[in-house]
PDB file of C-alpha atoms in Angstrom:
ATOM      1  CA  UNK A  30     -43.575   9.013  -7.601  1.00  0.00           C
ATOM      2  CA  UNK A  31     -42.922  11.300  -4.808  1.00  0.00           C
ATOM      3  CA  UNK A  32     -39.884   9.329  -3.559  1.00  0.00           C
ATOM      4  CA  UNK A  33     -38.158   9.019  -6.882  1.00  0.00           C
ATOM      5  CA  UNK A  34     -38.729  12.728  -7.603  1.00  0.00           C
ATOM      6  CA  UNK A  35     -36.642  13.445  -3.970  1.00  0.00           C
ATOM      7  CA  UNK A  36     -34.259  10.772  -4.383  1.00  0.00           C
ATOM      8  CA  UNK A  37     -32.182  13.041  -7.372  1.00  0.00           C
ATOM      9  CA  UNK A  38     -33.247  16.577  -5.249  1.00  0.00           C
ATOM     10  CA  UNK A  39     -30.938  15.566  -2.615  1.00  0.00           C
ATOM     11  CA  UNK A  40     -27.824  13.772  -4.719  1.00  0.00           C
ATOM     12  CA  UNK A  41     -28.058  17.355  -6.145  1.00  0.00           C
ATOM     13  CA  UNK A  42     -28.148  18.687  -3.132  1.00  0.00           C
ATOM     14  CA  UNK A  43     -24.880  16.341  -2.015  1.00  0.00           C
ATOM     15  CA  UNK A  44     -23.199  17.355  -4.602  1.00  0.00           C
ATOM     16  CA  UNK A  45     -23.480  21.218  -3.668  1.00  0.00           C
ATOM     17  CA  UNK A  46     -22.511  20.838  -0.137  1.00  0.00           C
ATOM     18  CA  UNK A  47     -19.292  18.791  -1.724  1.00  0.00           C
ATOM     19  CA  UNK A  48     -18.547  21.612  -4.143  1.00  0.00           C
ATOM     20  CA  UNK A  49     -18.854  24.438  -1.502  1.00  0.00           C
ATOM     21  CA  UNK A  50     -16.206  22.118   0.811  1.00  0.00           C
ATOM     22  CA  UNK A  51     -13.986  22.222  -2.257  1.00  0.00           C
ATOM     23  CA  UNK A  52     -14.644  26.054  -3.115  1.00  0.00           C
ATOM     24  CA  UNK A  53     -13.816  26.950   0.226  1.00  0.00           C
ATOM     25  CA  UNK A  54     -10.866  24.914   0.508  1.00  0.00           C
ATOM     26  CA  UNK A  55     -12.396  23.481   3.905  1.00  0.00           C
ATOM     27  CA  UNK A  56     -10.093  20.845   6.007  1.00  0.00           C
ATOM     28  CA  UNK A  57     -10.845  18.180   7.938  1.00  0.00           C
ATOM     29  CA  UNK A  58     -12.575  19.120  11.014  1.00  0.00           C
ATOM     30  CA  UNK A  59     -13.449  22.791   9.798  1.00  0.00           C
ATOM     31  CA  UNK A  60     -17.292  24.188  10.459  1.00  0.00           C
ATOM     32  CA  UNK A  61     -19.467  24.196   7.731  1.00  0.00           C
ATOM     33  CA  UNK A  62     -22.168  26.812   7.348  1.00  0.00           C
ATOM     34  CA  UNK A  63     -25.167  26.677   9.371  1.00  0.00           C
ATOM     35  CA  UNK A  64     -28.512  24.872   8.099  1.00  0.00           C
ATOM     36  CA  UNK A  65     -29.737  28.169   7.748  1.00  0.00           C
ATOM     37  CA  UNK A  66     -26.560  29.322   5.996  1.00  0.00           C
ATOM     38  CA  UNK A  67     -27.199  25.938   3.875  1.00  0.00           C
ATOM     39  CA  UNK A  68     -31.292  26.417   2.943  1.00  0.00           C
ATOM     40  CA  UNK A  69     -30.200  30.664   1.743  1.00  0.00           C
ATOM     41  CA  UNK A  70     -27.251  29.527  -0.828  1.00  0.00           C
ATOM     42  CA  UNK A  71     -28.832  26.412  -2.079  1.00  0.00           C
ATOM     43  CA  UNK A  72     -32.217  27.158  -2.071  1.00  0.00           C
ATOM     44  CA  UNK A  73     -34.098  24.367  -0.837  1.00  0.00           C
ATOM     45  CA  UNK A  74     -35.455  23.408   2.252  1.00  0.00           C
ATOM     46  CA  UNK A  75     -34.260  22.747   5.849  1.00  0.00           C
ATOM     47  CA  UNK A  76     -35.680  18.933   5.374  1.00  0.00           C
ATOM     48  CA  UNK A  77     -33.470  18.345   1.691  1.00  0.00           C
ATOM     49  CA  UNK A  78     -30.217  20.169   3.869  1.00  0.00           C
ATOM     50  CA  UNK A  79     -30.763  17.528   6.534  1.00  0.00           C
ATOM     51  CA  UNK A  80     -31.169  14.359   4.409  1.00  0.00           C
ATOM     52  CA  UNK A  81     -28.197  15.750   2.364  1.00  0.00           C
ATOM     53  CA  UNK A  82     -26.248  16.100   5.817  1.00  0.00           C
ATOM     54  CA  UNK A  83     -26.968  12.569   6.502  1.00  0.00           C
ATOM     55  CA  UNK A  84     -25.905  11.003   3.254  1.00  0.00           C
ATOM     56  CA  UNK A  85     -22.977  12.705   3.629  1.00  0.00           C
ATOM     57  CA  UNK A  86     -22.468  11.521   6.986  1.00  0.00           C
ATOM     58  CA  UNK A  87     -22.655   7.937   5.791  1.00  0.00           C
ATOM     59  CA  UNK A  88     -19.441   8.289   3.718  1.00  0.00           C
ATOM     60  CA  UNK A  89     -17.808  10.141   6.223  1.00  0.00           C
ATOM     61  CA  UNK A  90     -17.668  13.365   4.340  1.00  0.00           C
ATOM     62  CA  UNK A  91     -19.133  15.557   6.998  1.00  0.00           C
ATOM     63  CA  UNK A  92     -19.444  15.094  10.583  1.00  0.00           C
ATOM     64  CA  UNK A  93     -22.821  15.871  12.294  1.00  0.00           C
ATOM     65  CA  UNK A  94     -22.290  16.449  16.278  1.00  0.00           C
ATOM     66  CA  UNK A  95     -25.065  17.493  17.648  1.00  0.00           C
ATOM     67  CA  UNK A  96     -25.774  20.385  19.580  1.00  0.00           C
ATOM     68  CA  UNK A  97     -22.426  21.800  17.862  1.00  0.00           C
ATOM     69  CA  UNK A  98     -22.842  21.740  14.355  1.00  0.00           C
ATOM     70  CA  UNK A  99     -21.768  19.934  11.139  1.00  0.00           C
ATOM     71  CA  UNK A 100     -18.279  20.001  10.198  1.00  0.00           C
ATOM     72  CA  UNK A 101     -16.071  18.538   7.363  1.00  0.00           C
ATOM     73  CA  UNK A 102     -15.310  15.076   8.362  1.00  0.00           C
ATOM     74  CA  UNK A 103     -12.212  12.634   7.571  1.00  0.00           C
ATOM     75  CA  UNK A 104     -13.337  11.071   4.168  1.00  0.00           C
ATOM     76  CA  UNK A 105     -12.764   7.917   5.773  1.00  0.00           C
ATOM     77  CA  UNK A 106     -12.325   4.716   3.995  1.00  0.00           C
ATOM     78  CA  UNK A 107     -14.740   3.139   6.832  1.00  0.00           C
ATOM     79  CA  UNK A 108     -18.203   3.125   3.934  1.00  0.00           C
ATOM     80  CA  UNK A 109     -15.528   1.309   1.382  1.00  0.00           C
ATOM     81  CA  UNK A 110     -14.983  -1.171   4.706  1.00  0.00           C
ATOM     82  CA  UNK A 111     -18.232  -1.550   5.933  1.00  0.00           C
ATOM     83  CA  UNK A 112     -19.593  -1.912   2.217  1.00  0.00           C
ATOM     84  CA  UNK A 113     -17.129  -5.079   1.059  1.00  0.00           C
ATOM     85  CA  UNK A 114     -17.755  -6.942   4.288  1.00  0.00           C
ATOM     86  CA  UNK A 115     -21.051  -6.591   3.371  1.00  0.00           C
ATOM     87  CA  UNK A 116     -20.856  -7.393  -0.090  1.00  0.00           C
ATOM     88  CA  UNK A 117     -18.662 -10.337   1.342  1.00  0.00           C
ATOM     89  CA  UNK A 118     -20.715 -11.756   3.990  1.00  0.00           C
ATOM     90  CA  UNK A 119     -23.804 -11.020   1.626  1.00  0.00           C
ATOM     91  CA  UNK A 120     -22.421 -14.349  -0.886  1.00  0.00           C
ATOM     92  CA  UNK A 121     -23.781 -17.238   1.017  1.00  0.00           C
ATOM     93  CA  UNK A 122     -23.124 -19.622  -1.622  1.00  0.00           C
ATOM     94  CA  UNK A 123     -19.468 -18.718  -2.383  1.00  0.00           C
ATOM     95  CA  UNK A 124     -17.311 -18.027   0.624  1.00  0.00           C
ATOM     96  CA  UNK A 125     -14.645 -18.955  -0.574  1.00  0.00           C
ATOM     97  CA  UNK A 126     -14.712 -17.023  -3.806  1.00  0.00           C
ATOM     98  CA  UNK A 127     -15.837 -13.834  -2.232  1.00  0.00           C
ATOM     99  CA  UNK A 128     -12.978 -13.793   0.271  1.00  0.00           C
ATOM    100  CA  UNK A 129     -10.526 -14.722  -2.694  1.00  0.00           C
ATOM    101  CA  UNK A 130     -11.577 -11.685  -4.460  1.00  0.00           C
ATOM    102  CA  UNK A 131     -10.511  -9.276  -1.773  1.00  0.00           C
ATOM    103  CA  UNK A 132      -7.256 -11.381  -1.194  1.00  0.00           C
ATOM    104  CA  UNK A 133      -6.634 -11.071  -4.703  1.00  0.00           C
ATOM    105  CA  UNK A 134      -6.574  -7.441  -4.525  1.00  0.00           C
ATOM    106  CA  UNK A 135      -4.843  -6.794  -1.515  1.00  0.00           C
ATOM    107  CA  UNK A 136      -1.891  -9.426  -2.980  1.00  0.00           C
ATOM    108  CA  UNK A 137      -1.805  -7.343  -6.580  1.00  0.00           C
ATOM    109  CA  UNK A 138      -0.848  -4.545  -4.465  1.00  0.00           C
ATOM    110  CA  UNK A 139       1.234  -5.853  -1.481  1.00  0.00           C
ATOM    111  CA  UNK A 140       3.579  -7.764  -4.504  1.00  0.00           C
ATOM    112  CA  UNK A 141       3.575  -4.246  -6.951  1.00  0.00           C
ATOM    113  CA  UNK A 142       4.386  -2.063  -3.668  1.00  0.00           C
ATOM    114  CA  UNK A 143       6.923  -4.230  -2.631  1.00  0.00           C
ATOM    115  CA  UNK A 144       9.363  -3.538  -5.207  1.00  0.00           C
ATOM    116  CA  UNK A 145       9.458   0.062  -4.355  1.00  0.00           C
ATOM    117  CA  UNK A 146      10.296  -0.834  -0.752  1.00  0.00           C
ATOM    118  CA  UNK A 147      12.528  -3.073  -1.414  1.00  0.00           C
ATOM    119  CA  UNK A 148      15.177   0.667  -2.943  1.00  0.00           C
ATOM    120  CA  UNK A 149      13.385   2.868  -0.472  1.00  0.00           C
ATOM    121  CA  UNK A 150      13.244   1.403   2.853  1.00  0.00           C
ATOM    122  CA  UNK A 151      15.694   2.013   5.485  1.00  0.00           C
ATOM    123  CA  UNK A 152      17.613   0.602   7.958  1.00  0.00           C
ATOM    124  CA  UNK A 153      15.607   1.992  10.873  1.00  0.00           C
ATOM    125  CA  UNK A 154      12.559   0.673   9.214  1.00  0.00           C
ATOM    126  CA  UNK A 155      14.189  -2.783   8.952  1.00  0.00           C
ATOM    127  CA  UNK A 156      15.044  -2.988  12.130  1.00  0.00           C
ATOM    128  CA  UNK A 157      11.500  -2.214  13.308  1.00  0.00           C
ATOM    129  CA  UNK A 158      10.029  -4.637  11.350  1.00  0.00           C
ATOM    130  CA  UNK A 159      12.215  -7.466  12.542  1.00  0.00           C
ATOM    131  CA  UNK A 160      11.547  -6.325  16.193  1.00  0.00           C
ATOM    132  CA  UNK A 161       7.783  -6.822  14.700  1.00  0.00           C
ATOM    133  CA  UNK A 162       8.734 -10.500  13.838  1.00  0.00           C
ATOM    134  CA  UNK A 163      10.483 -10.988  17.219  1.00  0.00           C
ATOM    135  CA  UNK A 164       6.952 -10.166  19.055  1.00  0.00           C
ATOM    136  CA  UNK A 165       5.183 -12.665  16.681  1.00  0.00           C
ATOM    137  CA  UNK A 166       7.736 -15.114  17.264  1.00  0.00           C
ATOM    138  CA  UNK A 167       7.543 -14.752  20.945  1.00  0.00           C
ATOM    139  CA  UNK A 168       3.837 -14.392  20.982  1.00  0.00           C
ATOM    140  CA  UNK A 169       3.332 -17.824  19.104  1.00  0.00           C
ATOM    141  CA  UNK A 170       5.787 -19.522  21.311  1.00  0.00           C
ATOM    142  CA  UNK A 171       3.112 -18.526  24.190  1.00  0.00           C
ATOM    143  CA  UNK A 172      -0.420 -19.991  21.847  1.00  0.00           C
ATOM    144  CA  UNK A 173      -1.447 -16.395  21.667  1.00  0.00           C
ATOM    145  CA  UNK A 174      -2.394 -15.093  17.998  1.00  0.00           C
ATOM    146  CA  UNK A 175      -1.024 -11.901  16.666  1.00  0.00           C
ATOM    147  CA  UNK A 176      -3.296 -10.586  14.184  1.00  0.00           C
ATOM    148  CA  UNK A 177      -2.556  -6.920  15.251  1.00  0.00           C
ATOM    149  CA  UNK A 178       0.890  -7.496  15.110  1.00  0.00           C
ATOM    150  CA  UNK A 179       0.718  -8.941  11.485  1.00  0.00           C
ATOM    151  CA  UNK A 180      -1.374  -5.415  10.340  1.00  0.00           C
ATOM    152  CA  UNK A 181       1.599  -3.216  12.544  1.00  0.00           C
ATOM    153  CA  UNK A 182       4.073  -5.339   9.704  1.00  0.00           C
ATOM    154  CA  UNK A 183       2.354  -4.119   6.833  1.00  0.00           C
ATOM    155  CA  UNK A 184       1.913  -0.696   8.221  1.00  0.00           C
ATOM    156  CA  UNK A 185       5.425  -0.064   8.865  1.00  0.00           C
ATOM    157  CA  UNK A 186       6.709  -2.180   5.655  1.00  0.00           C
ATOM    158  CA  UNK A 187       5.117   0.749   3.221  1.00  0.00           C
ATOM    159  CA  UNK A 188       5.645   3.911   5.158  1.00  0.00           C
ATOM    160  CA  UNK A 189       8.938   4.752   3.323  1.00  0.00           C
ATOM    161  CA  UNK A 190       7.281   5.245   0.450  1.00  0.00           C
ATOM    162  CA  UNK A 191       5.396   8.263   2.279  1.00  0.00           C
ATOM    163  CA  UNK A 192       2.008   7.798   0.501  1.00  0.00           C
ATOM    164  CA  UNK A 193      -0.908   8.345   3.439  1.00  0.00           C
ATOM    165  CA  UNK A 194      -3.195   6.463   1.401  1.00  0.00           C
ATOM    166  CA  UNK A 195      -1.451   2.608   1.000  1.00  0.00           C
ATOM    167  CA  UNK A 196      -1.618   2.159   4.406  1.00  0.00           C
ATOM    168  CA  UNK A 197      -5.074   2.997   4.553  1.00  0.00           C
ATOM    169  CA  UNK A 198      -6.045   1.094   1.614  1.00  0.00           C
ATOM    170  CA  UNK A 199      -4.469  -1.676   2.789  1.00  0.00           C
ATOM    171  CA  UNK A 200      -5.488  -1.661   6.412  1.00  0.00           C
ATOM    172  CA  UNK A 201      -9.049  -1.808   4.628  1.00  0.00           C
ATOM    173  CA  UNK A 202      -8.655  -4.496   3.088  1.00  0.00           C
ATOM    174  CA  UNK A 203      -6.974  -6.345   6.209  1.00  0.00           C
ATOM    175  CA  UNK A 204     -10.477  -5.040   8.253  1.00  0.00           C
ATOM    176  CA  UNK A 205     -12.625  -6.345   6.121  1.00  0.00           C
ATOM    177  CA  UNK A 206     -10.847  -9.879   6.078  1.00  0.00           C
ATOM    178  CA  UNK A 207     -10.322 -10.211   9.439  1.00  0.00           C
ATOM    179  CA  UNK A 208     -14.301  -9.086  10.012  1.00  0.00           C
ATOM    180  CA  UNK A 209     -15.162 -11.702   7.453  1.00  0.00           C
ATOM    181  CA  UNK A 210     -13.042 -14.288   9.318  1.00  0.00           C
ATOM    182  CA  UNK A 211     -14.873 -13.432  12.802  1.00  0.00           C
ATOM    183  CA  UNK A 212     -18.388 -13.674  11.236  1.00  0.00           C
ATOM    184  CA  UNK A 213     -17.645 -17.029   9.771  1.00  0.00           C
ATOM    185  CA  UNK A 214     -16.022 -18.309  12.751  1.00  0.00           C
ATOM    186  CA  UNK A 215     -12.385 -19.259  11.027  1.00  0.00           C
ATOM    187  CA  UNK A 216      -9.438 -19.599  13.317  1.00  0.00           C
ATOM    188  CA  UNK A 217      -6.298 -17.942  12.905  1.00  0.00           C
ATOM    189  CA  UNK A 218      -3.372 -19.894  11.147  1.00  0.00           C
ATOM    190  CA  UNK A 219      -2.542 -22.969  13.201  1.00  0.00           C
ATOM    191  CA  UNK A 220       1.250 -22.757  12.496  1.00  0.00           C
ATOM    192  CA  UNK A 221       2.314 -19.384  13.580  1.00  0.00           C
ATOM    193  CA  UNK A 222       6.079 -20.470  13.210  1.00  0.00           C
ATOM    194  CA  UNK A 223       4.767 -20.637   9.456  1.00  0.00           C
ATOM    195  CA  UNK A 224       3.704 -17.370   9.661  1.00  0.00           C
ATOM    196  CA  UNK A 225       6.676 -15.716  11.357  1.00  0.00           C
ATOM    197  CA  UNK A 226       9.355 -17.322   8.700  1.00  0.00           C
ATOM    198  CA  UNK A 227       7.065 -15.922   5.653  1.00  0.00           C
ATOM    199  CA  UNK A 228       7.228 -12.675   7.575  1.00  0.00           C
ATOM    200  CA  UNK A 229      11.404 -12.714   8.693  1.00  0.00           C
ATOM    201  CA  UNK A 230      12.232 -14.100   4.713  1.00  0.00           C
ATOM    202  CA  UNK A 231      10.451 -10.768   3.410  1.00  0.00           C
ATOM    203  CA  UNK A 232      12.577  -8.718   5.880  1.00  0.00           C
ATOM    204  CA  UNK A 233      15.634 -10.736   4.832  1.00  0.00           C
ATOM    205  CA  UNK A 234      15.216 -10.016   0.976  1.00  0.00           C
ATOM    206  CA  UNK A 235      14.176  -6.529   2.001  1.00  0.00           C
ATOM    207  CA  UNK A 236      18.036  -6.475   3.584  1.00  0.00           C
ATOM    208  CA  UNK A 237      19.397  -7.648   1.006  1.00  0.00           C
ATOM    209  CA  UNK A 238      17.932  -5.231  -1.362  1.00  0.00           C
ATOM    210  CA  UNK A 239      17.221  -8.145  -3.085  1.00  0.00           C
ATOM    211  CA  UNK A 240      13.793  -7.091  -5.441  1.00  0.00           C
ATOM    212  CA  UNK A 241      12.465 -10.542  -6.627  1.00  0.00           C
ATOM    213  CA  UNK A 242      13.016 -12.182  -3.808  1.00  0.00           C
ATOM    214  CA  UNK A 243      11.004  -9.463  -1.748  1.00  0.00           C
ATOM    215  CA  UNK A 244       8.147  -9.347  -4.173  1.00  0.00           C
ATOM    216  CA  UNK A 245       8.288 -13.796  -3.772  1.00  0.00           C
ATOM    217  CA  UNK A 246       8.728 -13.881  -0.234  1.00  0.00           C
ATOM    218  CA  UNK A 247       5.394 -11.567  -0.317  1.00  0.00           C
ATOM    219  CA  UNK A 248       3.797 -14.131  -2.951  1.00  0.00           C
ATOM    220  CA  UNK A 249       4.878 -17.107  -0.936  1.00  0.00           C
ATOM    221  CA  UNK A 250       2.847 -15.125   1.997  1.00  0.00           C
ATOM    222  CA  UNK A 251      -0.208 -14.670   0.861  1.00  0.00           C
ATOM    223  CA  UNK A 252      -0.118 -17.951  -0.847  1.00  0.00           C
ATOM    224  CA  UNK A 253      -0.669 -19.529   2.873  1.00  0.00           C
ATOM    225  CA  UNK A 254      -3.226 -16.682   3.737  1.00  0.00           C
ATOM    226  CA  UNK A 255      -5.380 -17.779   0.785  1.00  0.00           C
ATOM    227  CA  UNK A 256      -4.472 -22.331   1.072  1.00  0.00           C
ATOM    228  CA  UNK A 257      -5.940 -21.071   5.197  1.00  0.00           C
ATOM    229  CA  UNK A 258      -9.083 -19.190   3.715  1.00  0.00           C
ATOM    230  CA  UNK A 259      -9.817 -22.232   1.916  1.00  0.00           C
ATOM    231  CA  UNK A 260      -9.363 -24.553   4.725  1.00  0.00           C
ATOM    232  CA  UNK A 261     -11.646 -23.108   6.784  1.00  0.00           C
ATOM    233  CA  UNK A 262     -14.490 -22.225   4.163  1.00  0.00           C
ATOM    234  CA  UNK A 263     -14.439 -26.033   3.407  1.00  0.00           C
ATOM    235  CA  UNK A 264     -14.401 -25.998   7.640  1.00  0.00           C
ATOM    236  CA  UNK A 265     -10.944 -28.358   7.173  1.00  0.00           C
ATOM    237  CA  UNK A 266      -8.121 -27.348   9.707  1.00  0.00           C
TER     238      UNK A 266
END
């Protein structure tokens, strides 16, 4: 009884340290009141401030660094990571299906975004992103992988549309996939030519300006990312 009576004492308690962030219009990396400071204008005790502090920690809301203080942290997506690789990883009995679902998503909005790219991106941008494909191309011609390279594609393919939070969406959903892929033990795609032509025809509709071929070149894409996936949960390939 005792722990389900503290259990809604310190969401309540979360809450209120949230709230006072938003009153006080606090950024990133800004001080927040003392535990003392904390206990006076909530009213509770030290012990509900730190639990409070600690959940709050967990999703990255506040940053505890001890011996300094607590501050405001980055609101992270790193919980949102951490908790689908879990959830993932957690599905013994349907690899394949659980990976599929976080494929799924990341494809609904690679194909959506990549309409809007396809008017807004620029020259400069294009340019980078076929020097991008020149270093995959180059790096499979030596047997060496290029996941990193692949994510520094998809980075730089959305930042015209200036929105901070697709390429951190996105890179989430790229984390937890390639965690996923470590844990199992899947190899990376054993045709990286494969990989670098699905990657130079996006840049070529992109040039083009051509829409529907941008948004199939992306389908196409992630069409081989999810026949691989499949492969290697069946442990073919």
């Amino acid at each position: 009884m005792r722990r389900m009576s503290e259990e809604p004492r310190t969401s309540r308690i979360q809450r209120q340290v949230v709230q006072l962030i938003l009153d006080r219009r606090l950024a990133a990396g800004a001080p927040l009141p003392t535990e003392a400071e904390l206990m006076e204008d909530l009213g509770v005790s030290r012990n509900s401030v730190r639990e409070a502090l600690k959940a709050l920690q967990a999703l990255d809301i506040v940053e505890i660094r001890h011996g300094y203080g607590t501050y405001v942290g980055q609101a992270s997506l790193t919980p949102l990571v951490d908790g689908l690789t879990f959830r993932t990883l957690a599905r013994h009995d349907d690899d394949t299906g659980a990976l599929a679902e976080i494929l799924q998503v990341r494809e609904v909005l690679e194909e959506g975004l990549i309409r809007r790219v396809a008017v807004t991106v620029t020259e400069a941008e294009l340019d980078r992103l076929e020097g991008v494909v020149r270093c995959m191309e180059f790096a499979g011609g030596t047997g060496r992988s290029f996941p990193e390279l692949d994510r520094e594609f998809h980075e730089i393919l959305y930042a015209s549309l200036g929105n901070a939070l697709v390429p951190q969406l996105l890179g989430a959903f790229w984390t937890v996939f390639r965690r996923v892929s470590g844990a199992r033990g899947w190899t990376d795609d054993p045709s990286p030519e494969i990989t670098v032509r699905r990657h130079r025809d996006i840049v070529t509709a992109l040039r083009a300006r051509d829409v529907e071929g941008a948004q199939r070149a992306m389908a196409v894409h992630f069409r081989g990312i999810e026949a691989r996936a499949a492969e290697e949960s069946r442990g073919v390939g």
